[in-house]
Coordinates of C-alpha atoms in Angstrom, one line a residue:
Chain A
G12 CA 19.9 -51.4 -108.0
Q13 CA 18.8 -47.8 -108.0
N14 CA 19.4 -44.8 -110.3
I15 CA 18.7 -41.4 -108.8
D16 CA 19.1 -38.2 -110.8
Q17 CA 18.9 -34.6 -109.7
P18 CA 20.5 -31.4 -111.1
T19 CA 24.0 -30.6 -110.0
E20 CA 23.6 -26.9 -109.2
M21 CA 20.9 -24.2 -108.9
T22 CA 21.1 -20.5 -108.2
A23 CA 18.3 -18.3 -106.9
T24 CA 17.8 -14.9 -105.3
E25 CA 16.9 -14.4 -101.7
G26 CA 13.1 -14.4 -101.2
A27 CA 12.5 -16.4 -104.4
I28 CA 11.3 -20.0 -104.9
V29 CA 13.4 -22.9 -106.2
Q30 CA 12.3 -26.3 -107.2
I31 CA 14.7 -29.2 -107.2
N32 CA 13.6 -32.2 -109.2
C33 CA 14.5 -35.8 -108.6
T34 CA 13.9 -38.8 -110.8
Y35 CA 14.5 -42.4 -109.7
Q36 CA 14.4 -46.0 -110.8
T37 CA 14.3 -48.5 -108.1
S38 CA 13.7 -52.2 -107.7
G39 CA 11.6 -51.7 -104.6
F40 CA 10.2 -48.5 -103.1
N41 CA 9.6 -47.7 -99.4
G42 CA 9.8 -44.0 -99.4
L43 CA 11.6 -41.0 -100.7
F44 CA 13.5 -38.6 -98.5
W45 CA 15.0 -35.1 -98.9
Y46 CA 18.0 -34.1 -96.8
Q47 CA 19.9 -30.8 -96.5
Q48 CA 23.6 -30.9 -96.1
H49 CA 26.0 -28.0 -95.4
A50 CA 29.6 -28.5 -96.3
G51 CA 31.5 -30.7 -93.8
E52 CA 28.3 -31.6 -91.9
A53 CA 26.0 -34.6 -91.8
P54 CA 22.7 -34.5 -93.6
T55 CA 19.7 -33.3 -91.8
F56 CA 16.2 -34.6 -92.5
L57 CA 13.8 -32.4 -94.4
S58 CA 10.9 -34.5 -95.6
Y59 CA 9.6 -38.0 -96.3
N60 CA 7.1 -39.1 -98.9
V61 CA 5.7 -42.6 -99.3
L62 CA 2.3 -41.8 -100.9
D63 CA 1.6 -39.7 -104.0
G64 CA 1.0 -36.0 -103.4
L65 CA 2.4 -32.9 -101.7
E66 CA 3.8 -32.7 -98.2
E67 CA 4.1 -29.2 -96.8
K68 CA 6.3 -28.3 -93.9
G69 CA 6.8 -24.6 -93.4
R70 CA 8.9 -23.1 -96.2
F71 CA 9.7 -26.5 -97.6
S72 CA 7.3 -28.8 -99.6
S73 CA 8.0 -32.1 -101.2
F74 CA 6.0 -33.8 -103.9
L75 CA 6.0 -37.5 -105.0
S76 CA 4.6 -39.3 -108.0
R77 CA 5.4 -43.0 -107.7
S78 CA 4.0 -43.9 -111.2
K79 CA 6.4 -41.4 -112.7
G80 CA 9.4 -42.1 -110.4
Y81 CA 9.5 -38.4 -109.7
S82 CA 9.8 -36.1 -106.8
Y83 CA 10.5 -32.4 -106.2
L84 CA 11.5 -30.3 -103.3
L85 CA 10.2 -26.8 -103.2
L86 CA 11.9 -24.1 -101.2
K87 CA 10.0 -20.9 -100.7
E88 CA 11.0 -17.5 -99.4
L89 CA 14.7 -18.4 -99.8
Q90 CA 17.1 -17.3 -97.2
M91 CA 20.9 -17.1 -97.4
K92 CA 21.1 -19.9 -94.9
D93 CA 19.3 -22.2 -97.4
S94 CA 22.5 -22.3 -99.4
A95 CA 23.5 -25.9 -99.1
S96 CA 23.4 -29.3 -100.9
Y97 CA 20.0 -31.0 -101.1
L98 CA 20.0 -34.8 -101.4
C99 CA 17.3 -36.9 -102.8
A100 CA 17.3 -40.4 -101.3
V101 CA 15.2 -43.5 -102.0
K102 CA 14.6 -46.4 -99.7
D103 CA 14.1 -49.8 -101.1
D104 CA 13.5 -52.9 -98.9
Y105 CA 16.4 -52.3 -96.6
K106 CA 18.7 -49.4 -97.5
L107 CA 18.7 -45.8 -98.4
S108 CA 20.4 -44.7 -101.5
F109 CA 21.3 -41.1 -102.3
G110 CA 21.4 -39.0 -105.4
A111 CA 24.5 -36.9 -106.0
G112 CA 22.9 -33.9 -104.5
T113 CA 22.0 -30.4 -105.8
T114 CA 24.0 -27.5 -104.6
V115 CA 21.7 -24.5 -104.2
T116 CA 23.3 -21.1 -104.0
V117 CA 21.2 -18.2 -102.7
R118 CA 22.3 -14.7 -103.8
A119 CA 21.3 -11.4 -102.2
Chain B
G8 CA 14.2 -36.2 -81.3
A9 CA 16.5 -39.2 -81.7
V10 CA 20.2 -38.5 -81.3
V11 CA 23.1 -40.4 -82.9
S12 CA 26.5 -39.6 -81.5
Q13 CA 29.6 -40.2 -83.7
H14 CA 33.2 -39.7 -82.8
P15 CA 35.8 -38.6 -83.4
S16 CA 34.6 -35.8 -85.5
R17 CA 38.0 -35.4 -87.1
V18 CA 41.1 -37.6 -87.1
I19 CA 44.5 -37.4 -88.8
C20 CA 46.6 -40.4 -89.0
K21 CA 49.7 -41.8 -90.6
S22 CA 49.5 -44.2 -93.5
G23 CA 49.5 -47.8 -92.3
T24 CA 47.8 -47.2 -89.0
S25 CA 44.2 -48.2 -88.0
V26 CA 41.4 -45.8 -87.0
K27 CA 38.3 -46.7 -85.1
I28 CA 35.1 -44.6 -85.5
E29 CA 32.2 -45.1 -83.0
C30 CA 28.5 -44.5 -83.6
R31 CA 26.1 -44.5 -80.7
S32 CA 22.4 -44.2 -80.6
L33 CA 21.8 -42.2 -77.4
D34 CA 18.1 -42.4 -76.8
F35 CA 16.8 -45.4 -78.8
Q36 CA 17.9 -48.9 -79.7
A37 CA 19.2 -49.2 -83.2
T38 CA 18.5 -52.6 -84.7
T39 CA 20.3 -51.5 -87.9
M40 CA 23.1 -49.1 -88.5
F41 CA 24.5 -47.9 -91.8
W42 CA 28.0 -46.6 -92.7
Y43 CA 28.4 -44.2 -95.5
R44 CA 31.4 -42.6 -97.1
Q45 CA 31.4 -39.2 -98.9
F46 CA 34.1 -37.8 -101.0
P47 CA 34.2 -34.0 -101.6
K48 CA 31.3 -32.7 -103.6
Q49 CA 29.9 -36.2 -104.0
S50 CA 27.0 -37.9 -102.5
L51 CA 26.9 -40.4 -99.7
M52 CA 27.8 -43.9 -100.8
L53 CA 26.6 -46.8 -98.6
M54 CA 29.5 -48.9 -97.5
A55 CA 27.8 -51.5 -95.3
T56 CA 24.8 -52.3 -93.2
S57 CA 25.2 -53.7 -89.8
N58 CA 22.6 -55.5 -87.7
E59 CA 23.1 -56.1 -84.0
G60 CA 24.6 -59.4 -83.2
S61 CA 25.3 -60.5 -86.8
K62 CA 27.9 -59.9 -89.5
A63 CA 27.8 -56.7 -91.5
T64 CA 26.6 -56.7 -95.1
Y65 CA 29.0 -54.9 -97.4
E66 CA 28.2 -53.2 -100.6
Q67 CA 29.9 -54.2 -103.8
G68 CA 33.5 -52.9 -104.0
V69 CA 33.9 -52.4 -100.3
E70 CA 36.6 -54.5 -98.7
K71 CA 35.3 -56.1 -95.6
D72 CA 38.8 -56.9 -94.3
K73 CA 39.8 -53.3 -94.6
F74 CA 36.7 -51.8 -93.2
L75 CA 35.8 -53.8 -90.1
I76 CA 32.4 -53.2 -88.7
N77 CA 31.2 -54.4 -85.3
H78 CA 27.7 -54.0 -84.0
A79 CA 28.0 -55.6 -80.6
S80 CA 25.0 -53.9 -78.9
L81 CA 21.8 -52.1 -79.9
T82 CA 23.3 -48.7 -79.2
L83 CA 26.9 -49.0 -80.6
S84 CA 28.5 -49.8 -83.9
T85 CA 32.1 -49.2 -84.8
L86 CA 33.9 -48.9 -88.1
T87 CA 37.6 -49.6 -88.1
V88 CA 39.7 -48.5 -91.1
T89 CA 42.6 -50.9 -91.0
S90 CA 46.0 -50.1 -92.6
A91 CA 44.7 -46.7 -93.7
H92 CA 46.1 -45.2 -96.9
P93 CA 45.7 -41.6 -98.3
E94 CA 43.0 -42.8 -100.6
D95 CA 40.9 -43.7 -97.6
S96 CA 40.7 -40.0 -96.6
S97 CA 37.1 -39.2 -96.7
F98 CA 34.1 -38.1 -94.7
Y99 CA 32.5 -41.1 -92.9
I100 CA 28.9 -40.9 -91.6
C101 CA 26.9 -43.4 -89.7
S102 CA 23.2 -43.6 -89.5
A103 CA 20.9 -45.6 -87.2
Q104 CA 17.4 -47.0 -87.7
S105 CA 15.1 -48.2 -85.0
G106 CA 12.9 -51.1 -85.9
G107 CA 10.8 -50.3 -88.9
A108 CA 11.1 -46.6 -88.6
E109 CA 11.0 -44.8 -91.9
K110 CA 13.6 -42.2 -90.8
L111 CA 17.3 -42.7 -90.4
F112 CA 19.1 -40.6 -87.9
F113 CA 22.6 -39.5 -88.9
G114 CA 25.7 -39.0 -86.8
S115 CA 27.7 -35.8 -87.2
G116 CA 30.3 -37.5 -89.4
T117 CA 34.0 -38.2 -89.1
Q118 CA 36.6 -36.5 -91.4
L119 CA 39.5 -38.8 -91.8
S120 CA 42.7 -37.6 -93.2
V121 CA 45.5 -40.1 -93.9
L122 CA 48.9 -38.6 -94.4

């Protein structure tokens, strides 16, 4: 099985930076994903890490350390539209399992 | 990019009736499709994995006779909630995978409300 942990909620100010941490324990590892989900909508893909290191994509960056079972999603230059739930998901040999999600609230 | 179409987006039904949800991959062949359920303010919980032409694999605690999954072609999978009850009210989301692709493509979800 898999155990995926991430904080429940985070609040930040518009224009600031927020880092969402995710720790996991899995019986097999084939990549870690970050998704953004707005209320009542399906998740949208943000990033994918399978090797250690930092992946940067515009305002969003994701980091992975496989030896530590740890990842983070970094959101820079926060905008109001970034208020959403951010889901950490780990893929084992055949399926993707999700963490409970971190609700990020961006305040003006 | 890849598109997965899911419908209906919202359905309200009476207790005891059955509801069918369709998931189609529009521009790629999906060898594997996944069905998730999400309760308010909770994460996605995998219900079952379906492979084209074979029986679905259900996660522990998911009743296969209640949640019927059919994956008859490489572009279509259906989830039928049989004899729906109010506790089945949830947000159901499908996702599709093409071959060994590392990304899953999600449908837009179906909000089921059972009265």
